[in-house]
Coordinates of C-alpha atoms in Angstrom, one line a residue:
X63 CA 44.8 -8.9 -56.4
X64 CA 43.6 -6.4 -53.5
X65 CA 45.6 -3.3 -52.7
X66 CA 45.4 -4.9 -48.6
X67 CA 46.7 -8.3 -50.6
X68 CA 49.8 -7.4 -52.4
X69 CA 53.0 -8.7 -50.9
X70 CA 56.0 -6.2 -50.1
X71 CA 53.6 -3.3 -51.2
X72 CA 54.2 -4.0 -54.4
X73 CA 50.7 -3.9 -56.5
X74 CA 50.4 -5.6 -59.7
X75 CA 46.4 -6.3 -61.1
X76 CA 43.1 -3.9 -62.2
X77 CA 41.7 -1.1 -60.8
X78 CA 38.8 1.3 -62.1
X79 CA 40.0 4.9 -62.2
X80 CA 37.4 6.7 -60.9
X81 CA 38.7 9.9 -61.0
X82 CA 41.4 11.1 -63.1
X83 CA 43.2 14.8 -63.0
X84 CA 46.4 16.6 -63.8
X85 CA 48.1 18.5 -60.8
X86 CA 51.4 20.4 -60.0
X87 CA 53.6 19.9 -57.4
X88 CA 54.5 23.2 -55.2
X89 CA 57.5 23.5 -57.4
X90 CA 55.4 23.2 -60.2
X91 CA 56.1 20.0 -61.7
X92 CA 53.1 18.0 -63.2
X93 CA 52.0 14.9 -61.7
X94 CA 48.7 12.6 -62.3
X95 CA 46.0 12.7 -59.8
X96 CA 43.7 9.4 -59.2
X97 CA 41.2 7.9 -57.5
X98 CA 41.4 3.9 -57.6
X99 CA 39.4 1.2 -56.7
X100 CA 40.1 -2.4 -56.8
X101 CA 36.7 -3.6 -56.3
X102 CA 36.9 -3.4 -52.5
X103 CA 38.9 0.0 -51.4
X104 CA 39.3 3.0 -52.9
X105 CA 42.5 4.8 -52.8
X106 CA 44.2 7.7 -54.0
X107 CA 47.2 7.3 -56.8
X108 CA 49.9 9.2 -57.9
X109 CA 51.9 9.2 -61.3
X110 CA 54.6 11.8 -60.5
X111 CA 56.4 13.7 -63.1
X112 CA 53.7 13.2 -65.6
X113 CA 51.6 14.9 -67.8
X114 CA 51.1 12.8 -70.7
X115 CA 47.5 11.5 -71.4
X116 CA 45.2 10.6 -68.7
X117 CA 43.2 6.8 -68.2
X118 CA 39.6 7.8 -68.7
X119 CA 37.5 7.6 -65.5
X120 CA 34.9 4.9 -65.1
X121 CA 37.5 2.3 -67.2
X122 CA 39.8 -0.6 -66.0
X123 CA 43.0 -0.3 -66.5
X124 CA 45.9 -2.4 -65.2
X125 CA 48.8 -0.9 -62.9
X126 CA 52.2 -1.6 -61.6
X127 CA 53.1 0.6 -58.6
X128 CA 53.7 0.9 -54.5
X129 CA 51.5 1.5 -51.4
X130 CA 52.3 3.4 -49.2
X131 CA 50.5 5.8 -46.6
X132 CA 50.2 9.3 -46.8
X133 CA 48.5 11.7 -44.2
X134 CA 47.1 8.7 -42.8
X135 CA 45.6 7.3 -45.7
X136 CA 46.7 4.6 -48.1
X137 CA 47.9 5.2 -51.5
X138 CA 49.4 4.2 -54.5
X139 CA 52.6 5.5 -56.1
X140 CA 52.3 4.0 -60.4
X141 CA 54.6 3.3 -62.1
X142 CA 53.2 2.4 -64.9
X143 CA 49.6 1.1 -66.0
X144 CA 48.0 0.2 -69.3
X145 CA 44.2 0.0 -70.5
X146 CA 42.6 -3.5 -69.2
X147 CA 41.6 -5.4 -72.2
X148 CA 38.1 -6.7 -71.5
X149 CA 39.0 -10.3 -71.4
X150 CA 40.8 -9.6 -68.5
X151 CA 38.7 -8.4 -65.6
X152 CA 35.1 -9.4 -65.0
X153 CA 33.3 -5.9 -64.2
X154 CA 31.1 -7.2 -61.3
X155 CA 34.2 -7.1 -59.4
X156 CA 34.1 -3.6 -59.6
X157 CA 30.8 -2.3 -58.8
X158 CA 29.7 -3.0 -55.3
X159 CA 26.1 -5.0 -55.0
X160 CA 24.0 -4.8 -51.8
X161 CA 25.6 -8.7 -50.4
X162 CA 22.3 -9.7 -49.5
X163 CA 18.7 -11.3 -51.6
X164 CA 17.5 -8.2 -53.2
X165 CA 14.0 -10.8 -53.9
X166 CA 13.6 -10.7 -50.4
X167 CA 13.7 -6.7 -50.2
X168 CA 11.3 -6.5 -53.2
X169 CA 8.9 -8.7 -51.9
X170 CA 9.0 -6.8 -48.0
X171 CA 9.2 -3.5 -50.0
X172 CA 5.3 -4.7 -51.9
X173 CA 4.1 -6.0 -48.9
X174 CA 4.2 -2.2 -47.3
X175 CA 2.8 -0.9 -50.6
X176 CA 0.2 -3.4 -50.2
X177 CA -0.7 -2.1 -46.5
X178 CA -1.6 1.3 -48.4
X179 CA -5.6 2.0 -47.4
X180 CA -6.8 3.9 -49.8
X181 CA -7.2 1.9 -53.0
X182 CA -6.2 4.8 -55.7
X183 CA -2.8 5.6 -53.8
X184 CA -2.4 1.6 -53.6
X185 CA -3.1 1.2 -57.2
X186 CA -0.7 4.1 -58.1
X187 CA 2.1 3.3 -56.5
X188 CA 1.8 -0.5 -57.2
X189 CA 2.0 0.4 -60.7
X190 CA 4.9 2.9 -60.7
X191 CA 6.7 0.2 -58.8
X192 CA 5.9 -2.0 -61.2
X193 CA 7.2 0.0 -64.1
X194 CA 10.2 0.6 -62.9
X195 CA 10.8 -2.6 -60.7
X196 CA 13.7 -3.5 -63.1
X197 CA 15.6 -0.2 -62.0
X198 CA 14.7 -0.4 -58.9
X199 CA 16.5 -3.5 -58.5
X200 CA 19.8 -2.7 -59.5
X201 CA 19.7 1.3 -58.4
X202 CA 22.2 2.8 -56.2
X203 CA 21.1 5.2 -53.5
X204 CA 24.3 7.8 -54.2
X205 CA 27.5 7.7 -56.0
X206 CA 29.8 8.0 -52.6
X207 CA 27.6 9.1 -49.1
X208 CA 25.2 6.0 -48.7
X209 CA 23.5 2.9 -49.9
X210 CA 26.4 3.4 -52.6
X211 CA 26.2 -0.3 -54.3
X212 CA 23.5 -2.1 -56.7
X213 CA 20.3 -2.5 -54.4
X214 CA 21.0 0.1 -52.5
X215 CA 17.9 2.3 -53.3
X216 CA 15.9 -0.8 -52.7
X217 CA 17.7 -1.2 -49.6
X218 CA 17.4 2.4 -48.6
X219 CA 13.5 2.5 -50.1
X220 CA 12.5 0.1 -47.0
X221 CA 14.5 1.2 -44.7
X222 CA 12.7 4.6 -44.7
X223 CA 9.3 3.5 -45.1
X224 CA 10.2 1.0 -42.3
X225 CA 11.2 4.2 -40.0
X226 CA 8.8 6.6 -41.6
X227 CA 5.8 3.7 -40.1
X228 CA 7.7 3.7 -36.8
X229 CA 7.5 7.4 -36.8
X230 CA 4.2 7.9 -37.7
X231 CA 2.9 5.3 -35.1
X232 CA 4.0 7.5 -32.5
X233 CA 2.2 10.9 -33.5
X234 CA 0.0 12.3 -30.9
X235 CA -2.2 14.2 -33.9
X236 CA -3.3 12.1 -37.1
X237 CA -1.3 11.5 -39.7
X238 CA -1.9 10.3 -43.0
X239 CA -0.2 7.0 -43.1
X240 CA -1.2 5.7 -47.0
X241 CA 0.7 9.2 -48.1
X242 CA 4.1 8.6 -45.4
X243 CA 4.1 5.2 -46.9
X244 CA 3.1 6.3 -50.1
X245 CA 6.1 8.9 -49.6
X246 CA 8.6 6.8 -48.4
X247 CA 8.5 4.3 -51.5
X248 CA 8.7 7.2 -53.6
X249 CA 10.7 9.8 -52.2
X250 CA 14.3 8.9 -54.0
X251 CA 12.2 7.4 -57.4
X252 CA 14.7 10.2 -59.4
X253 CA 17.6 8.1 -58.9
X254 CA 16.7 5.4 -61.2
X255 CA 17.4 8.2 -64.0
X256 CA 20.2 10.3 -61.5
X257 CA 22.7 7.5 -61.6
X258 CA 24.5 5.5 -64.0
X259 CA 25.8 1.8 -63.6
X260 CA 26.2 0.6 -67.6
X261 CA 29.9 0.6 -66.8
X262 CA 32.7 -0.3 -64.1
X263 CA 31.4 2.6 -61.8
X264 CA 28.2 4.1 -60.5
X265 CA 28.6 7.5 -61.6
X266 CA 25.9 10.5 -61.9
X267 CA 24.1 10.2 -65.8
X268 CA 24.0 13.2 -67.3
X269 CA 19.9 14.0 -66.2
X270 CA 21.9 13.6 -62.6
X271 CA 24.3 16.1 -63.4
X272 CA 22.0 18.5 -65.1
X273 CA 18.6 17.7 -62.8
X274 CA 19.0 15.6 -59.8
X275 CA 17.2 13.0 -58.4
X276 CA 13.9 15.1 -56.9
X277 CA 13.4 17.4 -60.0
X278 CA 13.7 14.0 -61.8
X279 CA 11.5 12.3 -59.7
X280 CA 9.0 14.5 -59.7
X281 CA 8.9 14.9 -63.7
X282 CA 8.5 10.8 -63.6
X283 CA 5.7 11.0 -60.8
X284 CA 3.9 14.1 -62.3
X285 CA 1.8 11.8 -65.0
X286 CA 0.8 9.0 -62.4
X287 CA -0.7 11.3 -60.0
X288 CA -2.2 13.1 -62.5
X289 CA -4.1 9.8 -63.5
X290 CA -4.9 8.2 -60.8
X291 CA -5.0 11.0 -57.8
X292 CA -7.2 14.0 -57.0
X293 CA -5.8 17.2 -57.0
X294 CA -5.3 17.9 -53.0
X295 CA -3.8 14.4 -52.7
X296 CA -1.3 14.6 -55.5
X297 CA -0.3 18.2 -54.2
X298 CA 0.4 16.3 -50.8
X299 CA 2.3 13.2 -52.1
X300 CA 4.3 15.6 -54.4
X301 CA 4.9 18.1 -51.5
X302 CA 6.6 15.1 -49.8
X303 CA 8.7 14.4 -52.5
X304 CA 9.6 17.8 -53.6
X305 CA 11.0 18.4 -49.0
X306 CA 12.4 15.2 -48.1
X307 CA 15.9 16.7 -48.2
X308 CA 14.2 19.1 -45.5
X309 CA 16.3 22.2 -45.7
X310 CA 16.6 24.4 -48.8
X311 CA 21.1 24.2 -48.6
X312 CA 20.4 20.8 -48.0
X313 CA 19.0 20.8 -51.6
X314 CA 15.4 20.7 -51.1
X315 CA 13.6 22.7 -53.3
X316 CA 11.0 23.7 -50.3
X317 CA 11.2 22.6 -46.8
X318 CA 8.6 19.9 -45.8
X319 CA 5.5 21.7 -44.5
X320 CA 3.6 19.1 -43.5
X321 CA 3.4 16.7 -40.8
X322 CA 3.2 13.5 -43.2
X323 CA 6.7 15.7 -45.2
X324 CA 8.1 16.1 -41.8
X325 CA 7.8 12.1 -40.7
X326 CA 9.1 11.1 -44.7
X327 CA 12.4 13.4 -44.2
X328 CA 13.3 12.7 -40.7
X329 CA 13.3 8.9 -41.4
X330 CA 15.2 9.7 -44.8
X331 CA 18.1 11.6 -42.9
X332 CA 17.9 8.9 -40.2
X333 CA 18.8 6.6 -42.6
X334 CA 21.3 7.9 -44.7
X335 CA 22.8 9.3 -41.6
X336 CA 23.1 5.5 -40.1
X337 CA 24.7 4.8 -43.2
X338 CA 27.2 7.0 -44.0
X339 CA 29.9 5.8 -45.5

C-alpha cells in the first residue's frame, strides 16, 4: 500500500525510514522525528510521546498510523511500527530506477565518446567508461536535488554532454570540443564512489561524506590522464572537472577558467536546474 492509497487515512504496509531523530515538543516532551518513504512519496512521520529506541535509517520497517496534513504537507502520525522482516517487502520497491532503457542511454552515451577527435582522449575515456560501465549503470546523480534514482548519473552524463555540444556549437572563438565532451562524460565520475545504493536507500558512502564526488573524481581520473594524456591536456580535462560546480560556495574547489570549463558547467547547472526535484 501507498500513503495516497490508504483508505480512511488509515496506513497499514512498509516504508524505509530515511531519516530518523529524537525531538521535543515546545513543552518539552520527546517525540520521534521521521522521514518515510513508501517507494513513491516521501513524507514526514511523527511518534509523539516517545523516546524509546529509534528504527535505523536506510531499513524497512512496517507501520500502523494516520495521514494527515500539516503546514501544507502530508504526514504520518505512528502509532506503532515494527522491523520489516526481509521476506516481506521486495527492496526494488524502494529505491527509485530511471523508468526508462538505461541500454539505450549507454549506447547514445558511447556514441558521443566515440565522436571524440583526438584518438588519446578517445582511447582514455573509452576505457574509464569501460571500467566503471557497471557503476555507471546503476549510479544516482544525488541523494535528494536531481537525477535522484538508479540511472540517473547515466541519465544526467548525456544530458550534459548533449547541452555542453549544443553550447559549444554556438561559440564565436574555438573551443576544444574532444575536452567539453571529454568533460561532460566525466565531470560527476566521483559519484560512482559518493553514493551508496547496497540497501533500501541511496544515501551518501562514507568517501561521500568524507570527500565528495569531485575530489573523488579527480583521485579516480588522476592515473588515466597520467597514462594516456600529455601534461597541458590533462591539466585542461582536470581543470574542467575540478570547476564544473562554477562558484567556490557552490562547492567548486576553483571556478572554471576556461572557455571549454565555462561551456561543461553551464550545461551541468542547466541540467540539474531543469531537474530539480
Amino acid at each position: 500500500m501507498k500513503f495516497k492509497d490508504c483508505p480512511n487515512n488509515k496506513f497499514i504496509g512498509f516504508c524505509v525510514v530515511r531519516k530518523a531523530s529524537i525531538r521535543h515538543t515546545s513543552a518539552g516532551k520527546p517525540y520521534a522525528d521521521l522521514q518515510v518513504y513508501d517507494g513513491a512519496e516521501q513524507i514526514m512521520g511523527r511518534i509523539w510521546d516517545y523516546d524509546g529506541e529509534l528504527p535505523k535509517e536506510s531499513t524497512v520497517i512496517k507501520v500502523e498510523g494516520v495521514l494527515l496534513e500539516y503546514n501544507g504537507s502530508p504526514q504520518i502520525t505512528i502509532s506503532r511500527f515494527r522491523d520489516a522482516k526481509e521476506d516481506e517487502y521486495d527492496k526494488a520497491e524502494f529505491i527509485p530506477t530511471y523508468p526508462g532503457d538505461r541500454n539505450d542511454l549507454q549506447i547514445r552515451l558511447q556514441s558521443n565518446i566515440g565522436q571524440i577527435q583526438t584518438p588519446s582522449i578517445r582511447i582514455m575515456v573509452k576505457k574509464i567508461y569501460e571500467d566503471f560501465k557497471a557503476e555507471y549503470f546503476d549510479a544516482p546523480a544525488a541523494v535528494f536535488h536531481h537525477h535522484n534514482y538508479l540511472g540517473g548519473l547515466l541519465e544526467h552524463t548525456l544530458s550534459v554532454t548533449r547541452i555542453a555540444l549544443t553550447l559549444s556549437s554556438s561559440q564565436k572563438q574555438p573551443v576544444n570540443t574532444d575536452l567539453i565532451i571529454a568533460g561532460a562524460v566525466l565531470h560527476d565520475i566521483g559519484k560512482i564512489q559518493a553514493y551508496s545504493w547496497d540497501g533500501c536507500a541511496i544515501e551518501y558512502s562514507m568517501d561521500g561524506k568524507m570527500i565528495d564526488h569531485i575530489p573523488l573524481g579527480m583521485m579516480i581520473l588522476k592515473p588515466y590522464v597520467d597514462k594516456y594524456l600529455d601534461h597541458d591536456t590533462a591539466q585542461h580535462l582536470l581543470h574542467i572537472i575540478a570547476s564544473h560546480h562554477g562558484l567556490k560556495e557552490w562547492g567548486s574547489p576553483v571556478e572554471p577558467s576556461t572557455q571549454e570549463a565555462k561551456i561543461v558547467h553551464l550545461a551541468d547547472l542547466v541540467d540539474a536546474r531543469l531537474n530539480a526535484n
